[in-house]
Coordinates of C-alpha atoms in Angstrom, one line a residue:
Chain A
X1 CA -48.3 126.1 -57.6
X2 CA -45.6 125.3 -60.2
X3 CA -43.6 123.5 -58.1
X4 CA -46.4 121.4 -57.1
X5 CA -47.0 120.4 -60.7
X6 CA -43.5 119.8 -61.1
X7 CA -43.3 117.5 -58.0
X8 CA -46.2 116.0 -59.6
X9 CA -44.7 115.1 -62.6
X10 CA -41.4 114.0 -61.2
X11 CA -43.1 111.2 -59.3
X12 CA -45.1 110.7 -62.6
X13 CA -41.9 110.0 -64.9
X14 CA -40.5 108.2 -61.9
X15 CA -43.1 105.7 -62.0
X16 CA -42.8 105.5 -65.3
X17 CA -39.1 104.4 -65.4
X18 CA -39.8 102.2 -62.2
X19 CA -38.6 99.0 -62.9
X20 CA -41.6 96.2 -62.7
X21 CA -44.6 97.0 -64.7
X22 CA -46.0 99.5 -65.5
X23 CA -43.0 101.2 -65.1
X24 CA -41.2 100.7 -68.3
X25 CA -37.7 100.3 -66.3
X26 CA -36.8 97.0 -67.3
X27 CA -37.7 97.1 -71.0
X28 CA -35.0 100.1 -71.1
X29 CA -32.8 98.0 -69.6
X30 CA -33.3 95.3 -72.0
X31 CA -32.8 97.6 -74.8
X32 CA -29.6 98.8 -73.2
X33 CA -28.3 95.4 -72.6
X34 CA -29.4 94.4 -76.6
X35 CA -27.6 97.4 -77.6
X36 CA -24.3 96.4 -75.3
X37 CA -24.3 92.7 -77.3
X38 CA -24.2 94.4 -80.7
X39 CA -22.1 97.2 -80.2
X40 CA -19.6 94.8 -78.0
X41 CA -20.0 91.9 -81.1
X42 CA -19.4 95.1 -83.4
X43 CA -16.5 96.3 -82.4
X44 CA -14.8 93.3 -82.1
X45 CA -15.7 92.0 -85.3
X46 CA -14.3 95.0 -86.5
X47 CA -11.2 95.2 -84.6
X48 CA -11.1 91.7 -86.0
X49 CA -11.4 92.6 -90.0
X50 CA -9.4 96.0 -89.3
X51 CA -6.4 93.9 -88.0
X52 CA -6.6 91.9 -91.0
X53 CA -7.4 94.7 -93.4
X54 CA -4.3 96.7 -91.9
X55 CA -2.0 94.1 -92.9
X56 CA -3.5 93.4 -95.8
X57 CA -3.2 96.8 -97.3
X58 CA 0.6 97.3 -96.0
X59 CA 1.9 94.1 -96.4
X60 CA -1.0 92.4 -99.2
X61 CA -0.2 91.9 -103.0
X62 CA -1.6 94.3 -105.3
X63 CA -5.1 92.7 -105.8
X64 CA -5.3 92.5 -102.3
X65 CA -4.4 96.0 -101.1
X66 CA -7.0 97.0 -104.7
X67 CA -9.8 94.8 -102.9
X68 CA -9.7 96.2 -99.5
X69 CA -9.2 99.8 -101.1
X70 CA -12.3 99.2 -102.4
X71 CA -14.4 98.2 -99.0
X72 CA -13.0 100.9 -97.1
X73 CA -14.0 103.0 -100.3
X74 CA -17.6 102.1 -100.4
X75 CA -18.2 101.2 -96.4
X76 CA -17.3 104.6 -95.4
X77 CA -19.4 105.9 -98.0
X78 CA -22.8 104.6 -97.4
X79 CA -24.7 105.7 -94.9
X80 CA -24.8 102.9 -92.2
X81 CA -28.5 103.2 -92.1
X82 CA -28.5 102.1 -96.4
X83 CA -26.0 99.3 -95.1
X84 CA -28.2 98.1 -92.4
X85 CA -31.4 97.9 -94.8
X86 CA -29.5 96.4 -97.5
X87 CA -28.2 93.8 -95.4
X88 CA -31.0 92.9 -93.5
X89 CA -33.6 92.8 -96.6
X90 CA -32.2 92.8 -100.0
X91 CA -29.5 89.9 -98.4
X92 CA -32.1 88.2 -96.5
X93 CA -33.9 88.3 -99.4
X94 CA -31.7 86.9 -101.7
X95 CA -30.4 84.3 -99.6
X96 CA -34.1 83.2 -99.2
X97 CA -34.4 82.8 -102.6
X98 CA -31.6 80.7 -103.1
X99 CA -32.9 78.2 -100.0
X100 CA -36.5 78.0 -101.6
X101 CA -34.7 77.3 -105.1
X102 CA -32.4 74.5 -103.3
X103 CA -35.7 73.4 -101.6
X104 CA -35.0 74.6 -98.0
X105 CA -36.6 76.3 -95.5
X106 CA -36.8 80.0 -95.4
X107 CA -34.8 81.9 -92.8
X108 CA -35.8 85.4 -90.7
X109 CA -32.2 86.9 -89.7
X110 CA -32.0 88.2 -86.1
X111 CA -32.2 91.5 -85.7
X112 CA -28.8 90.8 -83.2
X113 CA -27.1 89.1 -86.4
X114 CA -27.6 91.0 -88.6
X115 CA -26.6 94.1 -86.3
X116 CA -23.5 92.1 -85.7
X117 CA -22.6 91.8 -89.1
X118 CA -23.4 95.1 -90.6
X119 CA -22.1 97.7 -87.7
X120 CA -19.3 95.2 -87.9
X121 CA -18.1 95.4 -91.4
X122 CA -18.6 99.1 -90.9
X123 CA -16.2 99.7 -87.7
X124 CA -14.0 96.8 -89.9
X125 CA -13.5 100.0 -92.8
X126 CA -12.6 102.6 -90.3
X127 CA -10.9 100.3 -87.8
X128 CA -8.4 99.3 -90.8
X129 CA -7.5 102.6 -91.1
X130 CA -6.9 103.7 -88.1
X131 CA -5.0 100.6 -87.5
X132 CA -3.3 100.8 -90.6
X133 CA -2.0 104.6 -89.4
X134 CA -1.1 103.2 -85.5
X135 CA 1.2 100.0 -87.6
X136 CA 2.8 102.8 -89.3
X137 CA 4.0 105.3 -86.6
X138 CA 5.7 101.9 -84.5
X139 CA 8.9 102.8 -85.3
X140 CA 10.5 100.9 -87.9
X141 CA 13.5 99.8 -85.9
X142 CA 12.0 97.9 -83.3
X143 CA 9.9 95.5 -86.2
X144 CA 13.4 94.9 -87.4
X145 CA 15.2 93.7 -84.4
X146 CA 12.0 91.7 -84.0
X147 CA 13.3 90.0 -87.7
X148 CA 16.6 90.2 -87.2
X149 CA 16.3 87.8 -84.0
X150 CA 14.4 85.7 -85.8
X151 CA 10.4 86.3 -84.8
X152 CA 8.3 84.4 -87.1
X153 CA 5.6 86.7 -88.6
X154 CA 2.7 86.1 -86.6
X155 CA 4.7 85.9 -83.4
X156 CA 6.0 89.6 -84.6
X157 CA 2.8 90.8 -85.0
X158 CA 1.4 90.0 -81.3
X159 CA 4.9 90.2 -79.3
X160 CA 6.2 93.1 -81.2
X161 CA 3.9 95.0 -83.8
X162 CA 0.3 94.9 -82.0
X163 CA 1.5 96.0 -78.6
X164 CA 3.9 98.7 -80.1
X165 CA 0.8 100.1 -82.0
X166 CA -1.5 100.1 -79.0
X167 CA -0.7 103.9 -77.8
X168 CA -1.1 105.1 -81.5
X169 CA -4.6 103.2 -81.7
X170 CA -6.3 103.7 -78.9
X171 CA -7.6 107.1 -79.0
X172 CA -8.9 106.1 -82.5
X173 CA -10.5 102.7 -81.4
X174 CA -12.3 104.3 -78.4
X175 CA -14.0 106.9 -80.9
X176 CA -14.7 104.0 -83.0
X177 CA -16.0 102.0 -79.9
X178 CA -18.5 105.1 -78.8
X179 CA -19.8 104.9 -82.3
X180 CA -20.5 101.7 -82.2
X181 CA -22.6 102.4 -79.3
X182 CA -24.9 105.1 -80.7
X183 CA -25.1 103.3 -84.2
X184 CA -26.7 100.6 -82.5
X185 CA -29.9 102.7 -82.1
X186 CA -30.0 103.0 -86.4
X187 CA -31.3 98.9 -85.6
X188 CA -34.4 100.2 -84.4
X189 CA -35.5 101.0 -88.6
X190 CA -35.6 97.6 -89.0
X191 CA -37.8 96.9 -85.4
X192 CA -35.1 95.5 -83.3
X193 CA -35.7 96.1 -79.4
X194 CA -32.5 98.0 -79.1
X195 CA -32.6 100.9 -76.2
X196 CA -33.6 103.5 -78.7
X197 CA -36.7 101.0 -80.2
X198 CA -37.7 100.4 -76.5
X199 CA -37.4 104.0 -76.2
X200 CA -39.7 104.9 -79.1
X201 CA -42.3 102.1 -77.7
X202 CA -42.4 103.4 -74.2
X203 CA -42.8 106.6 -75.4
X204 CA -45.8 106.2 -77.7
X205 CA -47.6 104.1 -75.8
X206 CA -47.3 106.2 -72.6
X207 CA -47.1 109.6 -74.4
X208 CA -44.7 110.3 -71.8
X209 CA -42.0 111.2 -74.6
X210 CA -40.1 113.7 -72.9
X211 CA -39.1 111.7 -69.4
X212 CA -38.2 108.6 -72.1
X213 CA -35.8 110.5 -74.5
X214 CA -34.5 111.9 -71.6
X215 CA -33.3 108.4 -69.6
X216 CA -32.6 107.4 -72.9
X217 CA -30.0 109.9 -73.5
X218 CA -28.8 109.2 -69.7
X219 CA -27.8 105.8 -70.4
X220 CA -26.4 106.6 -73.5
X221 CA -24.2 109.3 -71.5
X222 CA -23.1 106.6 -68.7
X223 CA -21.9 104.0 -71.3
X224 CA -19.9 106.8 -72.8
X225 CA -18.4 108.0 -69.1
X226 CA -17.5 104.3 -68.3
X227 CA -16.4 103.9 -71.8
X228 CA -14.3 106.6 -71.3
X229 CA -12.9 105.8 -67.6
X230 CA -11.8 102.2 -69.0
X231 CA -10.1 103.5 -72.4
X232 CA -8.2 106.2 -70.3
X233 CA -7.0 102.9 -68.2
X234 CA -6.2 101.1 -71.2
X235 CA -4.1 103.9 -72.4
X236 CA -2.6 104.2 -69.3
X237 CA -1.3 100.5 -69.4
X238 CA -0.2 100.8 -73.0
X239 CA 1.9 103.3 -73.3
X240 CA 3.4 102.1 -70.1
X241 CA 6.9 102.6 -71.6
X242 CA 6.8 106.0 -72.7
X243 CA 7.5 109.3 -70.9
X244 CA 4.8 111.5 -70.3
X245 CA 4.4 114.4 -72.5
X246 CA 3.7 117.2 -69.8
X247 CA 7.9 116.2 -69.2
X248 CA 7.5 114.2 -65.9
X249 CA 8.6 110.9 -65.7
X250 CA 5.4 108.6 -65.6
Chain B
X1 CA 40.9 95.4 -107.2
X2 CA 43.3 92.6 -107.0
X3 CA 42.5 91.9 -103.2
X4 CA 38.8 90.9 -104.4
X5 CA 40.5 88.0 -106.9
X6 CA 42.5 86.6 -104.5
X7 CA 40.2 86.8 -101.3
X8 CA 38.5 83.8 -101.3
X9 CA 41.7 82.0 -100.9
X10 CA 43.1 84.3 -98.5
X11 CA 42.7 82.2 -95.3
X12 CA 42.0 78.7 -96.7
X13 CA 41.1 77.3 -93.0
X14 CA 38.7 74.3 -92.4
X15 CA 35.0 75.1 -93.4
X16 CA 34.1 74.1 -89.8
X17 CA 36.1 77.0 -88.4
X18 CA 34.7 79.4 -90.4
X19 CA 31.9 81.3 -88.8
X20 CA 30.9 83.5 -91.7
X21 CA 31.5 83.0 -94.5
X22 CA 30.4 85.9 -97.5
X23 CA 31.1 85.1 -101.5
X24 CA 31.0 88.1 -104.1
X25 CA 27.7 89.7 -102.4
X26 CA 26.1 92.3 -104.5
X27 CA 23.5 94.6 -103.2
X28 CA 21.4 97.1 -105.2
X29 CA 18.7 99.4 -104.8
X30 CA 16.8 99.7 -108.0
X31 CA 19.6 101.1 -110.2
X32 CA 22.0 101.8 -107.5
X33 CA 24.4 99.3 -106.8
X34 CA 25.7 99.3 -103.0
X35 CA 27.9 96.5 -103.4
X36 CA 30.0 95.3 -106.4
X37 CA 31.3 92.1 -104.8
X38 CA 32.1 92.1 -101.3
X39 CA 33.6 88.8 -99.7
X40 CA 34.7 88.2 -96.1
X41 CA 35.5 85.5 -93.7
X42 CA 35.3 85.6 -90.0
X43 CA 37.0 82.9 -88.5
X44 CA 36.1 81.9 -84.6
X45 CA 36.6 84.3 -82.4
X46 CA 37.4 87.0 -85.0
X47 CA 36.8 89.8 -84.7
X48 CA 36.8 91.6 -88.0
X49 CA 35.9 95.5 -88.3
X50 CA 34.2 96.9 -91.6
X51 CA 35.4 100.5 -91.7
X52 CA 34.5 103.2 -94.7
X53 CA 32.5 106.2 -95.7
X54 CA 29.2 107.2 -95.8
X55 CA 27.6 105.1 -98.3
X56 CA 30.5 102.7 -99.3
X57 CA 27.9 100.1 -98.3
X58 CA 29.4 98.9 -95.4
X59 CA 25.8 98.9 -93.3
X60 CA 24.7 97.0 -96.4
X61 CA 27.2 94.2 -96.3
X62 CA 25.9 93.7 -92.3
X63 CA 22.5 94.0 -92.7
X64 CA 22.7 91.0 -96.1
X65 CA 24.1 88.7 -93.3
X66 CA 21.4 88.1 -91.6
X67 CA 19.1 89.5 -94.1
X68 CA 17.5 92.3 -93.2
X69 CA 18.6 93.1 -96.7
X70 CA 18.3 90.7 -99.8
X71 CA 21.4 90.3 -101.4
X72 CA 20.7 90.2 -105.6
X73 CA 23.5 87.7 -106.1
X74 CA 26.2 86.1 -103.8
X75 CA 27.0 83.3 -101.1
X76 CA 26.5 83.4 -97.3
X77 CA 27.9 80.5 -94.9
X78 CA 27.4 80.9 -91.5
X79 CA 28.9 78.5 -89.7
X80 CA 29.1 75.8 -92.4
X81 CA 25.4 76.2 -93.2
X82 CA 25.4 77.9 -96.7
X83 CA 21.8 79.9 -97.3
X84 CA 19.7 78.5 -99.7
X85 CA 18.9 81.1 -102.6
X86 CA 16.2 81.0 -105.3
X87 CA 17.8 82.5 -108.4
X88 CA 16.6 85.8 -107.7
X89 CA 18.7 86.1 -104.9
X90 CA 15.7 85.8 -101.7
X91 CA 16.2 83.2 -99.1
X92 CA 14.5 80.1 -99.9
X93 CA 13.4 79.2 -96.5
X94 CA 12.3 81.4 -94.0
X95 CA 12.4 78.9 -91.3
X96 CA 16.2 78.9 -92.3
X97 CA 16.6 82.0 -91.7
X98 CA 14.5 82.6 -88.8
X99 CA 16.8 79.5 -87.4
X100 CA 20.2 81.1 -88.0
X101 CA 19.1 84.4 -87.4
X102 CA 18.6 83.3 -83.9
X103 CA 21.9 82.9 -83.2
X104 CA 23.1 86.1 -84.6
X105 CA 23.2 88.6 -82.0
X106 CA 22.8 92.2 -84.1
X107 CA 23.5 95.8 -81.9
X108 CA 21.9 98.5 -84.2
X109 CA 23.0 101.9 -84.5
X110 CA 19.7 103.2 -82.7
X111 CA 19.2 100.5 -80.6
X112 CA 15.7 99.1 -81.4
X113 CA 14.9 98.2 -77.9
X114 CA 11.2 97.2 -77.5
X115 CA 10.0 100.2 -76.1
X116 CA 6.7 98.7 -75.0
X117 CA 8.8 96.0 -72.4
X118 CA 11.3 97.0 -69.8
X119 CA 15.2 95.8 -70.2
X120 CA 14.8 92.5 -68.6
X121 CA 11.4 91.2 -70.8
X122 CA 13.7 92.7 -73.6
X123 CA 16.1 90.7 -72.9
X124 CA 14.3 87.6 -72.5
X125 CA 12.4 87.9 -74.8
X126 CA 14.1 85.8 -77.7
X127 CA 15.5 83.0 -75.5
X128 CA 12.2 82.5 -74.4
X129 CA 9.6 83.1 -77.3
X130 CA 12.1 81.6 -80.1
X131 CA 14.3 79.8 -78.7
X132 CA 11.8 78.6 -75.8
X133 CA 14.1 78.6 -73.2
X134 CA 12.5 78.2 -69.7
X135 CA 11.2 81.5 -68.2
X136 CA 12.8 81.0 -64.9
X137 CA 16.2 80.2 -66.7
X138 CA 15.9 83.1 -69.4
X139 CA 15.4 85.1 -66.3
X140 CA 18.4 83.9 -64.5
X141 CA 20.1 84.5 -67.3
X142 CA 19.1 88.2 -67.9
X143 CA 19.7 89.3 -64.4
X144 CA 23.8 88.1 -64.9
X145 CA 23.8 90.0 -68.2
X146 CA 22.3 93.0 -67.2
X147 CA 24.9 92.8 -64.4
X148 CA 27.4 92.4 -66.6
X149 CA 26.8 95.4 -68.9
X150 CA 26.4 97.4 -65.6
X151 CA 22.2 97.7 -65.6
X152 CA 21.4 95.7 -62.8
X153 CA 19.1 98.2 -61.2
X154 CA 17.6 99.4 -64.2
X155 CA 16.0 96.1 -65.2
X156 CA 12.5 96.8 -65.0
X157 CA 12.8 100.2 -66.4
X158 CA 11.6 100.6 -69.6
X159 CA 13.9 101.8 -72.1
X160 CA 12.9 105.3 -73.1
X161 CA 13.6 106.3 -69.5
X162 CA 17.3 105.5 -70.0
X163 CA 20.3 107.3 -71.7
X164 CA 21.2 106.0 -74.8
X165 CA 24.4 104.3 -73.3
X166 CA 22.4 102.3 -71.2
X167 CA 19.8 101.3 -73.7
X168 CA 22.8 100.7 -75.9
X169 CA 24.7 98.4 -73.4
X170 CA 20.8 96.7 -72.6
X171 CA 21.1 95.7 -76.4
X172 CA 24.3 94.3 -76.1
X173 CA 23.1 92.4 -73.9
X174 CA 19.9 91.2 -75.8
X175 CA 22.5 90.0 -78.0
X176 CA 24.2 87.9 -75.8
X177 CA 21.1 86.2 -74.1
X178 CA 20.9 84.2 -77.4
X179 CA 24.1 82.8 -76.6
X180 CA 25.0 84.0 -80.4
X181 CA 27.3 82.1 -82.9
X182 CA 28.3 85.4 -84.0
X183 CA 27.3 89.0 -83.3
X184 CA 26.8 91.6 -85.7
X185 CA 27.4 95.4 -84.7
X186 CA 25.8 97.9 -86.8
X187 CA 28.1 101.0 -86.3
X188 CA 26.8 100.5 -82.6
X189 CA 28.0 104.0 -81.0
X190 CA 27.4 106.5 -83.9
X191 CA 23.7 107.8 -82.4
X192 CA 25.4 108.2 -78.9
X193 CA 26.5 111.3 -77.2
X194 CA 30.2 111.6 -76.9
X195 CA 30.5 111.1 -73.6
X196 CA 28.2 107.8 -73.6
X197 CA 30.7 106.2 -76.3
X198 CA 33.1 104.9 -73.5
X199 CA 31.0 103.2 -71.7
X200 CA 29.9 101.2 -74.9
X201 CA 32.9 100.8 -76.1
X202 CA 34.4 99.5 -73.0
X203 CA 31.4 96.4 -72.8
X204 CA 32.1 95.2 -76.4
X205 CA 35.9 95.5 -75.8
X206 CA 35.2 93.1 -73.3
X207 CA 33.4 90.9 -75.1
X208 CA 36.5 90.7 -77.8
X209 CA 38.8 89.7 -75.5
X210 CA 36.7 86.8 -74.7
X211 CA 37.3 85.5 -78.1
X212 CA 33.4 86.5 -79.7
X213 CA 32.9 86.4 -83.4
X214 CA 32.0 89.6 -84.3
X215 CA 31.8 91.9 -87.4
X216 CA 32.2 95.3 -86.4
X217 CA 31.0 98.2 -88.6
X218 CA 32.0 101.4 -87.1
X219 CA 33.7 105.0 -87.5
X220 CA 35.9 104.5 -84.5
X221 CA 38.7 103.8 -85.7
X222 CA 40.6 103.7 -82.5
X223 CA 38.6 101.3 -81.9
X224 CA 38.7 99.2 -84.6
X225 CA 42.7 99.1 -84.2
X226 CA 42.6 98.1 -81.0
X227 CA 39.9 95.3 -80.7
X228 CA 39.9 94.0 -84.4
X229 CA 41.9 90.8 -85.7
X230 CA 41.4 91.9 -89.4
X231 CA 40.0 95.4 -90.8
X232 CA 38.0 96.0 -94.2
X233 CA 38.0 99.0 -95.9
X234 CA 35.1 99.5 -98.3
X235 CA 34.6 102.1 -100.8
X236 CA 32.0 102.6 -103.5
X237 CA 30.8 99.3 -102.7
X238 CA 34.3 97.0 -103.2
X239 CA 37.3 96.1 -100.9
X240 CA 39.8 98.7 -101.5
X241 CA 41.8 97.2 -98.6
X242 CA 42.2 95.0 -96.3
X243 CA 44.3 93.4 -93.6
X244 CA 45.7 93.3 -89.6
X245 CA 45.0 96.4 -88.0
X246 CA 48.5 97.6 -87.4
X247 CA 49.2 97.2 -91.9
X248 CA 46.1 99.2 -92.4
X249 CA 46.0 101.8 -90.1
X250 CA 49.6 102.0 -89.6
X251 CA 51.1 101.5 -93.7
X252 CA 48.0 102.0 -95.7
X253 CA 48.9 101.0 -99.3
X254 CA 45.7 103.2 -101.5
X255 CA 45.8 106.5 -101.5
X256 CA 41.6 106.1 -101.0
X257 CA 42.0 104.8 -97.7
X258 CA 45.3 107.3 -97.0
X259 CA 42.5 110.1 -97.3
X260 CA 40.0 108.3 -95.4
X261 CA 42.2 107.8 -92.8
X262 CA 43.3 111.3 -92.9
X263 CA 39.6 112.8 -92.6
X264 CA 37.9 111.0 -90.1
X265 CA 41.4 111.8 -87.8

């Protein structure tokens, strides 16, 4: 008799997550696929602002390194969720204020934008860092014979100094690449149809909430597993010049 | 000290068949001054050896030439082009010295082989990405010298899989793809096993004989002898001595370098 019910309620939940209406299949989906876009736009605004803030904190003047000091300071300490309703009311508010005093139309940021911008400028604080470590442990020599043959600055940052950090970042920008996957989901506070809003939706309206978490959490999972197969690939590749640390030669 | 007085004149020789040229360089680290005046001429196909103890500053004087160090005060020429200084002794220009740096063909103690590119993309990698040399020609190019230093087999090995003889002799041959005006060797076999120093050795013996420009820092001073045209002894950041190979090593006039000469055997 159990095992009835539970066969019952698998084919219940199954319809559930079936893809067409009213299976709620392809609004997870869409979630997923919103939630893709902002952690992909995310992380690479970040890697973006930490390649800059790296060099700007080991190469920058003193105002400079003081400055970005300062937003690695105060990004890491608020709470991404403070960060995302600051930015996506108090600045939206603001800037409205200053279009309706200059006469223009008022503006409604997208929920993608502003995801965009503010999980960006987050991953950008810790990205700097851990770029700012990786820049560090290239050994000093090779940035020198880079100089010493004459290599521009910028083309010694992406012949020399960008692909000699790769192996020391990598295991530091997949973490941050995974986070920016499940911070995504902190969007849904201000209504934006990320997986975990779609989620919530499906869930109350169907009171189903158990087989939605649930599929939820499995997606979640199998961007982290791929995530994970493609970083250990990328690693691979990068430290394609350096022996293997279990002693065998690659 | 008279030797520093005098030096400039020493060889007076046309401007144009100078290679490098160095004027009373000083060099100090915050209070700590590495070089009191150090001039030196290398004429074409020179080759002149800077020998000396640990910290006599003879590293330092190398590394100013092409300026991996800042000199605070002094003149370099290389070949005929003086460097232009602000007053504070930095370059000026760093397109100038991107430029001659280009042709200066430096062998460091450790190496510094790309680690992240295997011999041959190291040693194409400046003809092609500064000096923008074809690919197919920088290529060419690279195969001979890697064949010529005896790593023809190894070329798409990447470095850290290679003794440090080899990655030594893959340098040397970095250097030489730029077709260098002069090359600088920065005590180029100290970090090698003793049994890996002959086969170093033997390459940039070879490339003496061929009439190269080179400044030679090194402790080997069998070595130096042999291959140099004109040995500098440095000590405490001055010329104590210098001269041909056979008045220094064989008749050296201060007791300093008598001592020297006398530790390092």
């Amino acid at each position: 008799m159990p095992a009835l019910a539970f066969a019952l309620d698998l084919a219940t939940s199954l319809d559930l997550l079936a893809y067409s209406p009213p299976g709620w299949g392809a609004n997870l989906l869409r979630g997923l696929a919103n939630s893709l876009k902002i952690a992909f736009g995310a992380f690479g605004l970040g890697l973006l602002i930490g390649i800059a803030g790296a060099y700007g904190k080991l190469y920058g003047g003193p105002v400079l390194r003081d400055l970005l000091a300062v937003y690695t300071t105060v990004v890491r300490a608020v709470p991404e969720l403070v960060l995302i309703l600051i930015l996506y009311f108090a600045v939206t508010d603001a800037v409205n204020q200053l279009l309706v005093a200059l006469g223009q139309p008022r503006i409604q940021l997208s929920g993608l934008v502003a995801g965009i911008a503010v999980l960006g400028v987050v991953q950008g604080a810790y990205a700097t860092e851990v770029l700012r470590g990786a820049i560090q442990a290239v050994p000093p020599g090779q940035i020198e014979a880079a100089r010493a043959y004459g290599m521009p600055p910028v083309m010694l940052a992406r012949r020399v100094t960008l692909p000699a950090m790769l192996p020391f970042a990598i295991p530091g920008l997949a973490n941050l690449w995974l986070i920016a996957t499940k911070d995504t989901a902190l969007l849904a506070i201000v209504g934006f149809g990320e997986l975990t809003q779609e989620t919530r939706q499906a869930a109350g309206t169907t009171k189903a909430y158990f087989t939605f978490y649930l599929a939820a959490g499995a997606l979640y999972l199998m961007v982290t597993l791929i995530s994970g197969t493609l970083f250990r690939r990328l690693e691979g590749w990068a430290r394609r010049g350096q022996p293997s640390l279990r002693g065998t030669a690659s | 000290m008279t030797e520093i007085a005098e030096h400039p004149a020493r060889r007076p020789g046309a401007a144009t068949d100078e290679a490098i040229r160095v004027e009373t360089l000083h060099k100090s680290f915050g209070a700590l001054e590495v070089l009191k005046g150090v001039s030196l001429t290398a004429h074409k196909g020179d080759v002149v050896a800077i020998i000396g103890g640990s910290g006599s500053g003879k590293s330092t004087c190398l590394r100013c030439i092409n300026f991996l160090e800042t000199p605070t005060s002094g003149r370099i020429v290389i070949a005929g082009e003086e460097v232009a200084l602000r007053p504070d002794g930095t370059p000026a220009s760093r397109r100038q010295i991107e430029r001659l740096r280009s042709r200066l063909g430096m062998v460091f103690q450790a190496f510094n082989l790309w680690t992240h590119r295997t011999l041959l993309e190291n040693v194409i990698e400046v003809p092609v990405h500064v000096l923008g040399v074809p690919r197919a020609e920088a290529v060419d190019r690279a195969r001979g010298l890697l064949a010529r230093v005896g790593l023809s087999e190894k070329a798409d090995t990447y470095p850290a899989f290679l003794s440090g003889g080899q990655q030594q002799r893959a340098a040397i041959a970095r250097a030489l793809a730029i077709e260098p005006s002069a090359m600088l060797f920065d005590e180029p076999t100290s970090a090698l096993d003793p049994e890996l120093v002959g086969e170093v050795l033997g390459v940039i013996r070879d490339l003496a004989s061929e009439g190269r420009t080179m400044i030679l820092v090194t402790h080997e001073m069998k070595f130096a002898r042999e291959v140099a045209d004109h040995v500098i002894y440095l000590h405490n950041g001055l010329i104590e001595e210098e001269g041909p190979p056979e008045a220094l090593f064989g008749a050296p006039r201060s007791d300093r370098l008598r001592q020297f000469l006398k530790s390092v055997g």
